[in-house]
Tab-separated table of C-alpha atoms in Angstrom:
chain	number	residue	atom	x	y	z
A	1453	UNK	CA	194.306	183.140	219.390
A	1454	UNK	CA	190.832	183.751	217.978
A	1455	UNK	CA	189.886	180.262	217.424
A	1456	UNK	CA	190.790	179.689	221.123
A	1457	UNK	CA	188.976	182.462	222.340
A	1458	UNK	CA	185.657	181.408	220.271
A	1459	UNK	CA	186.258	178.483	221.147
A	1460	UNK	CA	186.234	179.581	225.086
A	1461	UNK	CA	183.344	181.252	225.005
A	1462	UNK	CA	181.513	178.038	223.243
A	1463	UNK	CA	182.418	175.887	225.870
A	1464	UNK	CA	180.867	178.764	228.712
A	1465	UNK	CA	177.942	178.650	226.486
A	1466	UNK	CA	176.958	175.108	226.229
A	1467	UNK	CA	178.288	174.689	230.068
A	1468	UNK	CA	175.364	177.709	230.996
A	1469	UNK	CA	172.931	175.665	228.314
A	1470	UNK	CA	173.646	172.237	230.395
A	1471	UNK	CA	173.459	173.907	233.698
A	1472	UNK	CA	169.688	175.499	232.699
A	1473	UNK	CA	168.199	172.348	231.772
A	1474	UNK	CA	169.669	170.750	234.303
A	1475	UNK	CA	168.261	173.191	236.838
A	1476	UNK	CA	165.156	173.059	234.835
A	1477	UNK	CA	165.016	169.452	234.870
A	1478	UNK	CA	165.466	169.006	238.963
A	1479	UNK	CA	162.502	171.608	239.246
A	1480	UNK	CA	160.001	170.023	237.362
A	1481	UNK	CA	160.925	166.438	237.142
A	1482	UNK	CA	158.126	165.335	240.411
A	1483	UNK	CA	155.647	166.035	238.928
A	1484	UNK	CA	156.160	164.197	236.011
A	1485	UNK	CA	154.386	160.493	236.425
A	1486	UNK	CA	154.658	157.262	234.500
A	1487	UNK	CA	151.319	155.291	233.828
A	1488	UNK	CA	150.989	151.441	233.666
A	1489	UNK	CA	147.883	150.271	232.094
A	1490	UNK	CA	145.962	147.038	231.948
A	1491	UNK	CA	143.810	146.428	228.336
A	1492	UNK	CA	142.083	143.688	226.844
A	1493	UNK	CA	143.533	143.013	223.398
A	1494	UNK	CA	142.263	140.369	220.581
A	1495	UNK	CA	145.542	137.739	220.335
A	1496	UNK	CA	146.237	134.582	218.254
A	1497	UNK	CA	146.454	131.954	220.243
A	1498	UNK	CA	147.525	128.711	218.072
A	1499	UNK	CA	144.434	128.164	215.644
A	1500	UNK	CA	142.268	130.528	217.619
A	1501	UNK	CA	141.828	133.904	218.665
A	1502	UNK	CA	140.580	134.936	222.243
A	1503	UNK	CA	140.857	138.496	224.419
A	1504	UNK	CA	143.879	138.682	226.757
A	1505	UNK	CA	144.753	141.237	229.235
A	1506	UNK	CA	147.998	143.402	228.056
A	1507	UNK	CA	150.314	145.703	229.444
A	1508	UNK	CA	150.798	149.151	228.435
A	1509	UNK	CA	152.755	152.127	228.871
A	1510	UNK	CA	153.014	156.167	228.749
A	1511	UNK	CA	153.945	159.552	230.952
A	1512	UNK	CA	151.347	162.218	232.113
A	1513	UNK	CA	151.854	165.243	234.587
A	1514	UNK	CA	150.080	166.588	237.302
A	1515	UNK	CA	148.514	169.570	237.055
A	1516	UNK	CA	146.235	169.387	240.492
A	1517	UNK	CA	147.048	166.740	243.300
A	1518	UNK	CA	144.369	164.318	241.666
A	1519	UNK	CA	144.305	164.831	238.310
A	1520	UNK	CA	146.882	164.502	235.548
A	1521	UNK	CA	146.956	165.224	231.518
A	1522	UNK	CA	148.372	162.401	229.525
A	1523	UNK	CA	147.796	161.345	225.464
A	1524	UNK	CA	144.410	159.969	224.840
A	1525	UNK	CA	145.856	157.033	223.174
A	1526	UNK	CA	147.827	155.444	226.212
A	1527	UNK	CA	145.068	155.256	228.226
A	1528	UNK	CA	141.710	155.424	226.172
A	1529	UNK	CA	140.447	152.166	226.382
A	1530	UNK	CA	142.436	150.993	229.535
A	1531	UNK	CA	140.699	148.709	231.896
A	1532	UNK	CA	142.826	149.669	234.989
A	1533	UNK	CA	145.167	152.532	235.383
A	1534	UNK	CA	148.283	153.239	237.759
A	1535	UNK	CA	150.264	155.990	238.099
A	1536	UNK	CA	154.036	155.731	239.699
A	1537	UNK	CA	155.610	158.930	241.015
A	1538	UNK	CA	159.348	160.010	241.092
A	1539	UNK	CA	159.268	159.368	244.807
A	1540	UNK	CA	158.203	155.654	244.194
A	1541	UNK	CA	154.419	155.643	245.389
A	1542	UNK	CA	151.981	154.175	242.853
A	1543	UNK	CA	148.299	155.558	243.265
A	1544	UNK	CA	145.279	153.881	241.157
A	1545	UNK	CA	143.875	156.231	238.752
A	1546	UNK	CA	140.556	156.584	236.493
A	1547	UNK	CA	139.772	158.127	233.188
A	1548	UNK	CA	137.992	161.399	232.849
A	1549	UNK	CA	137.906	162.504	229.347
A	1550	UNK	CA	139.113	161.815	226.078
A	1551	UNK	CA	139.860	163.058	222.412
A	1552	UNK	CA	141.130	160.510	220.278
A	1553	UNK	CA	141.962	163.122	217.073
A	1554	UNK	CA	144.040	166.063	219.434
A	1555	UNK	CA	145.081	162.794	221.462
A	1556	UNK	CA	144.704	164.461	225.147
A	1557	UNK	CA	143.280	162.877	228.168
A	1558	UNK	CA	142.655	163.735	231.360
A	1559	UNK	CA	142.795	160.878	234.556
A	1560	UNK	CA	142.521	161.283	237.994
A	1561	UNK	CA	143.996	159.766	240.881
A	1562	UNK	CA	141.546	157.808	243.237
A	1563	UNK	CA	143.482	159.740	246.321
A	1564	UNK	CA	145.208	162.829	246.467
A	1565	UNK	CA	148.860	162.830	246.063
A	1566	UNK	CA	150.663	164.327	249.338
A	1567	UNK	CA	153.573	166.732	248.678
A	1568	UNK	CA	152.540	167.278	244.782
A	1569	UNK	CA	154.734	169.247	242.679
A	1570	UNK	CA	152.583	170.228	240.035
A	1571	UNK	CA	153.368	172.079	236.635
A	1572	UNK	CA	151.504	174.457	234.186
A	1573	UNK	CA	150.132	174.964	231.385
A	1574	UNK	CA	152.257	177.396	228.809
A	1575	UNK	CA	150.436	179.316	225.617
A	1576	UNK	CA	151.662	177.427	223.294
A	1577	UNK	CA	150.891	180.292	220.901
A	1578	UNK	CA	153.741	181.951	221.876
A	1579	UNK	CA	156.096	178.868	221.362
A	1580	UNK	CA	158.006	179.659	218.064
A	1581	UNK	CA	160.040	177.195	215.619
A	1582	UNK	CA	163.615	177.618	216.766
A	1583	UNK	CA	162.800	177.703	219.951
A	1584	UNK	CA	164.408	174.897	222.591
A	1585	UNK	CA	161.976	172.336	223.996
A	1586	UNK	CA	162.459	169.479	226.630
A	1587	UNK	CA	160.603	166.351	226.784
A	1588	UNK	CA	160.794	163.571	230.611
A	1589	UNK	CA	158.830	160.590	230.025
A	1590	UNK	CA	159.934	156.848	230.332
A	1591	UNK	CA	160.842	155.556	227.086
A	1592	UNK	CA	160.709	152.054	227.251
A	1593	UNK	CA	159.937	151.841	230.807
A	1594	UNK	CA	163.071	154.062	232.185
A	1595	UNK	CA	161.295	156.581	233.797
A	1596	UNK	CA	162.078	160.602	234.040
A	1597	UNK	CA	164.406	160.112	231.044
A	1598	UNK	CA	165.275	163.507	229.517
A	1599	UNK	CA	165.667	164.503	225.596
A	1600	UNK	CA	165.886	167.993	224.625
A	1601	UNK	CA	165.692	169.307	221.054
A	1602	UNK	CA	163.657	172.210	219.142
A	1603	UNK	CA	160.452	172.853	217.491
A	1604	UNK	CA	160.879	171.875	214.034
A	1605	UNK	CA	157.263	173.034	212.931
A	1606	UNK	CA	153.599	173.535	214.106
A	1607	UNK	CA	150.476	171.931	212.460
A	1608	UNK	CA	147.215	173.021	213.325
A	1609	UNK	CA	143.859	172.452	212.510
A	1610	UNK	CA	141.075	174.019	214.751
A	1611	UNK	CA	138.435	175.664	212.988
A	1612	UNK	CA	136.125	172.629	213.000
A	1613	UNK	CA	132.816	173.489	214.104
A	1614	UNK	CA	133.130	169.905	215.556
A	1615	UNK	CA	135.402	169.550	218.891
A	1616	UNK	CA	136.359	166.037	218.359
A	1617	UNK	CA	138.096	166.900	214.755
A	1618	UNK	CA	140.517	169.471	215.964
A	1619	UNK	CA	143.997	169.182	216.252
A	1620	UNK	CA	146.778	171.349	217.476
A	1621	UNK	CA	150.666	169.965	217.031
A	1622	UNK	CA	153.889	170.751	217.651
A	1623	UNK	CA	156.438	169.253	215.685
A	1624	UNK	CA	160.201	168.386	217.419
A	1625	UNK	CA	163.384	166.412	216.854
A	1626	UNK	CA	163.970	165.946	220.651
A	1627	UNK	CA	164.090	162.022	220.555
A	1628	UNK	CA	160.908	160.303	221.517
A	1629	UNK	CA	160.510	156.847	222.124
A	1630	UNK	CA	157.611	154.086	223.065
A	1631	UNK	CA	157.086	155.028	226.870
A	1632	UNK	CA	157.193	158.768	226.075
A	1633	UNK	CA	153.924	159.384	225.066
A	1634	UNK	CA	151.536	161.392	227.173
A	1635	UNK	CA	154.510	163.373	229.075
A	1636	UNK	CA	154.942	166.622	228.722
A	1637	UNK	CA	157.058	169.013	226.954
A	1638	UNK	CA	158.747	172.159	228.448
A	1639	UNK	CA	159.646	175.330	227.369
A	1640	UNK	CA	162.950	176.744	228.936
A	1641	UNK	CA	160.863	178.556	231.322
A	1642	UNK	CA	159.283	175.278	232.809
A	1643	UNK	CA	155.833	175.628	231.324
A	1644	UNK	CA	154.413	172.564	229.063
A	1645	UNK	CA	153.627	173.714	225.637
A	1646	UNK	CA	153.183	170.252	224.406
A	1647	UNK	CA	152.008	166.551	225.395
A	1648	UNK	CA	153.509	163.801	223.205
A	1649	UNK	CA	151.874	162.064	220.763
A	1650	UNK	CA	153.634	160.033	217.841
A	1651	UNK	CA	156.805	159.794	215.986
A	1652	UNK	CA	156.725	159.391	211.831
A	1653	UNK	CA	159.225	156.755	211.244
A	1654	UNK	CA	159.853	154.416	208.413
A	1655	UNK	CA	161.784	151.586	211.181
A	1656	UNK	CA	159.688	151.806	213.929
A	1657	UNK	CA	162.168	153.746	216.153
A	1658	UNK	CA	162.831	157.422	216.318
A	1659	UNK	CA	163.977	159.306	213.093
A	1660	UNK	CA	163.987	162.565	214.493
A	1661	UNK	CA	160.229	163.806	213.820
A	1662	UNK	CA	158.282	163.878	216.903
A	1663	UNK	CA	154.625	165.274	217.694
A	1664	UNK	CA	153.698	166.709	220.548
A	1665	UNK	CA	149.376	168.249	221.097
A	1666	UNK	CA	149.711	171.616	221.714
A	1667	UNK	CA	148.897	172.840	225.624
A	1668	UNK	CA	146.254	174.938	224.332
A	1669	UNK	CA	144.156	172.345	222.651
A	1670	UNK	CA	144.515	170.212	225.660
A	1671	UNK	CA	142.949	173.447	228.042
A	1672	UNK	CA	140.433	173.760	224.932
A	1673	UNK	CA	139.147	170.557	225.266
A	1674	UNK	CA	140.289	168.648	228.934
A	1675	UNK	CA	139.302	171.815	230.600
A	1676	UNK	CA	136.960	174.197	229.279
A	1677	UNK	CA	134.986	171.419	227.485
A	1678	UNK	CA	135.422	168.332	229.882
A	1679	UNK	CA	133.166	165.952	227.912
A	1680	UNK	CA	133.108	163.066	230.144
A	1681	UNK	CA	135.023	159.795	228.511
A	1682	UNK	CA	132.807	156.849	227.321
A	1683	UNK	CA	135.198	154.180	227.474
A	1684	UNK	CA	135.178	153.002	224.179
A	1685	UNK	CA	136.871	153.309	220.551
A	1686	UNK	CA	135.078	153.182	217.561
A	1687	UNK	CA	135.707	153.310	213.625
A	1688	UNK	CA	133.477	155.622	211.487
A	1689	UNK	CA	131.739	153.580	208.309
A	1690	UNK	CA	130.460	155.454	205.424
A	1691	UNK	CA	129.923	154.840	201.855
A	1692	UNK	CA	131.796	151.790	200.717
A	1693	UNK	CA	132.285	150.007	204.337
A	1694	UNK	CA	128.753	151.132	205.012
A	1695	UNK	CA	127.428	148.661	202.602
A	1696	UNK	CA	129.353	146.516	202.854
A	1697	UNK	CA	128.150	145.688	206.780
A	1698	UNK	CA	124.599	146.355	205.724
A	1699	UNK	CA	124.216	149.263	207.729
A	1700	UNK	CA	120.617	150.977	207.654
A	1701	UNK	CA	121.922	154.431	206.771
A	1702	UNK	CA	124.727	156.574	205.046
A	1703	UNK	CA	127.041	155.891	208.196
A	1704	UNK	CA	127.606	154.446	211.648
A	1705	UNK	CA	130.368	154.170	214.173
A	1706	UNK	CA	131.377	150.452	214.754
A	1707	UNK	CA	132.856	149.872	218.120
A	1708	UNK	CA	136.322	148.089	218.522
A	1709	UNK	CA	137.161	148.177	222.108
A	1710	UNK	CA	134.909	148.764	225.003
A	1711	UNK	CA	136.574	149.354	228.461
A	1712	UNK	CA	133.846	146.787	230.462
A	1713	UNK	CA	133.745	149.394	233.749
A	1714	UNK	CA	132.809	152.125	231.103
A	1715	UNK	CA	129.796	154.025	230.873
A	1716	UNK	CA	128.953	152.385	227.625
A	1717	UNK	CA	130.505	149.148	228.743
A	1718	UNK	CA	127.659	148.833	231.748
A	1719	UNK	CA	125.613	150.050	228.548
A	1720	UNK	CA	126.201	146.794	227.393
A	1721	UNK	CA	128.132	147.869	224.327
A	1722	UNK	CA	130.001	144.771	222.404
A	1723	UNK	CA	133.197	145.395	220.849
A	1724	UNK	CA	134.745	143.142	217.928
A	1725	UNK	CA	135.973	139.993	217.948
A	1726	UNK	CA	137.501	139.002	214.658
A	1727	UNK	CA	140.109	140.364	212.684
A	1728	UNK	CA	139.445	141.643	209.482
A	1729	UNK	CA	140.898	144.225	206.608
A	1730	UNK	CA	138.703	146.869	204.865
A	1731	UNK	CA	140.256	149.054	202.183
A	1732	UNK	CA	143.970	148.338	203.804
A	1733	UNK	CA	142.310	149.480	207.647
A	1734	UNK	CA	142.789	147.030	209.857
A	1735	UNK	CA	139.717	146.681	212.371
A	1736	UNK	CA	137.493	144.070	214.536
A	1737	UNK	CA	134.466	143.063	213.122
A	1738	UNK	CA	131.189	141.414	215.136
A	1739	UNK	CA	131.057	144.902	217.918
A	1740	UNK	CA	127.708	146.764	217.749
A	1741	UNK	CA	127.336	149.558	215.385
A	1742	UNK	CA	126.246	153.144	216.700
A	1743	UNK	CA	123.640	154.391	214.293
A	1744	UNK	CA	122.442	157.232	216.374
A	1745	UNK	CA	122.987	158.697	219.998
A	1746	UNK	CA	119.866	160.084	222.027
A	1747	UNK	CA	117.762	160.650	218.738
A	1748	UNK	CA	120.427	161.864	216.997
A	1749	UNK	CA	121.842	159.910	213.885
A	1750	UNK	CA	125.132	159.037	212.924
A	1751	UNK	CA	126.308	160.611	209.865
A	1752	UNK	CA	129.685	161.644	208.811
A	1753	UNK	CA	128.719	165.637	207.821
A	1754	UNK	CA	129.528	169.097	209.988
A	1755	UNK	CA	126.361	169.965	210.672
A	1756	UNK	CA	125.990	166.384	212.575
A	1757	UNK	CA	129.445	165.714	214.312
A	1758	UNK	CA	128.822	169.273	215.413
A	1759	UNK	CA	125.602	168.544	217.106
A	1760	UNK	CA	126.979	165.235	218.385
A	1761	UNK	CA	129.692	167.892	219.684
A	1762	UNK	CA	127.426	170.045	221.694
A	1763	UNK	CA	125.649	166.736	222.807
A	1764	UNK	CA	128.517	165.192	224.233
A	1765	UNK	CA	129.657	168.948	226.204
A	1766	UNK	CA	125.731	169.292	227.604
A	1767	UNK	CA	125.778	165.965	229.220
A	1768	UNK	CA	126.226	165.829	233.072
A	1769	UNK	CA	126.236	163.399	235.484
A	1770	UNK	CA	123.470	160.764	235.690
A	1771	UNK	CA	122.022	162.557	232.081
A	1772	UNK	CA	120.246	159.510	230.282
A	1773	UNK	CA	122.306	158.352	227.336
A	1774	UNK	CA	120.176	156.413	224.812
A	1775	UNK	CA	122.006	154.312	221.563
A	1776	UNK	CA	120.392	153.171	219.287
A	1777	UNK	CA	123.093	150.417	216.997
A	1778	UNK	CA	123.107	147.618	214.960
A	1779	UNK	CA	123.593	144.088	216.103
A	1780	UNK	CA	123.440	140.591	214.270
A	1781	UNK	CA	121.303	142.426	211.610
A	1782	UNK	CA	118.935	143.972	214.303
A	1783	UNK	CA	118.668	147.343	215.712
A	1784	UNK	CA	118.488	147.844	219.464
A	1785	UNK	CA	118.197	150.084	222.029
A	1786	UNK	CA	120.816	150.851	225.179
A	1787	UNK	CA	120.121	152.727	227.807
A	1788	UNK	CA	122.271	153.602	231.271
């Protein structure tokens, strides 16, 4: 009689459980959004390599009816952008601002979206391991999917002097799969705490440890800090690499992809072209190489990344942007 009462009571447990997320799920499910993007990518093609255009895939939410928080990484150096609501509608969309290390972005939609359910921003402060978390994305393309799980652990690292070196994560074994990335994570009481990021896996697929950026370091740095995106990824050279692509000085950012509508792309910044391996990094060689940004030179230090910081958070609209980089052994001047 006791193991049928316990077992009772289970089974009006998990039924309430079910019936919450599914309640929670129908609530905040419009305003969760699945972005297509368009990128140029270095491919083999027989004997030869050449740029191609390539498809590409994530989640964001809204959070206004024109602008939407997503993972830096899905749509960083995307040359178009489209975002595809629950209701069918697909609205063109443009990049605002990026950090690569936190992984946040924000975008925003070239037209207001009528009707838009939006959702909030939690404190993810007060999100504690143990506690029940739900992810909706579109893993591999099927879109609003739902996963549920709990916060295994939180990693943070935020007391960089330098914006673009701190991270905030959340750690969760509610399944997470290519597609996912850049939607958000819920707490039970419909706030997002998180924004997916990754998954550490030995196969490729899912293993049960997922990240998600916290919600605070994406209000930190999307919306308090808003520096503006530049459109372009770059790898940071020092010591050893330095050298070795006889650059002028202790270090120097060497850009790999530049978005060609970017700021720095009407710069007339050159990303790489050939495929190479340096210390077991894979990267494009023959882009420029940043050696200093409006006077002030690349160098991998705090006291430098943190003035390149407050550089990058002072600029406004129409500001002149001046780089100074390395190209086919020269150094030259871009201006917008």
């Amino acid at each position: 009689m006791r193991y049928f009462i316990l077992s009772f009571f289970f089974i009006l447990y998990t039924s309430a459980k079910a019936q919450d997320l599914s309640a929670l799920y129908e609530k905040v499910k419009p305003a969760v959004v699945v972005i297509y993007t368009e990128e140029r990518k270095l491919q083999r093609l027989g004997n030869t390599t050449a740029m191609v255009n390539a498809q590409g895939l994530g989640s964001g939410f809204l959070i206004s009816d024109t602008e939407i928080i997503t993972a830096a990484h899905v749509v960083d150096v995307a040359e178009k952008l489209f975002v595809q609501f629950l209701d069918g509608e697909t609205i063109e969309a443009k990049v605002v601002s990026t950090f690569n290390e936190a992984d946040v972005a924000l975008i925003r939609l070239t037209r207001p979206k009528k009707n838009a359910v939006l959702v909030s921003l939690g404190d993810s402060d007060k999100s504690k391991v143990g506690e029940q978390v739900v992810i909706i994305g579109a893993p591999f393309g099927l879109a609003h999917s739902l996963s549920s799980g709990y916060i295994s652990s939180k990693k943070s690292n935020t007391k960089d002097a330098n914006p673009y070196t701190n991270t905030e994560f959340i750690q969760t074994d509610a399944a997470i799969n290519t597609g996912n990335s850049g939607g958000p994570m819920f707490n039970l009481g419909g706030e997002v705490i998180g924004i997916v990021s990754q998954i550490k896996t030995v196969t490729g697929g899912f293993q049960g440890i997922g990240f998600a950026a916290t919600s605070n370091i994406a209000k930190a740095l999307l919306i308090d800090k808003k520096i503006p995106w530049t459109g372009a990824d770059f790898l940071p050279l020092s010591g050893k690499s330095a050298k070795l692509l006889n650059i002028p000085q202790n270090s120097g950012l060497l850009a790999q992809r530049v978005v060609s509508t970017s700021p720095y792309g009407k710069m007339g910044l050159r990303g790489g072209t050939v495929e190479a391996t340096i210390d077991g990094t894979d990267v494009l060689l023959g882009g420029d190489i940043i050696l200093a940004f409006n006077g002030i030179r690349f160098e991998m230090n705090d006291e430098t990344l943190k003035k390149l910081g407050d550089f990058a958070s002072s600029l406004q609209s129409g500001d002149a942007v001046v780089l100074e980089i390395l190209r086919g052994g020269k150094i030259l001047s871009l201006q917008n």
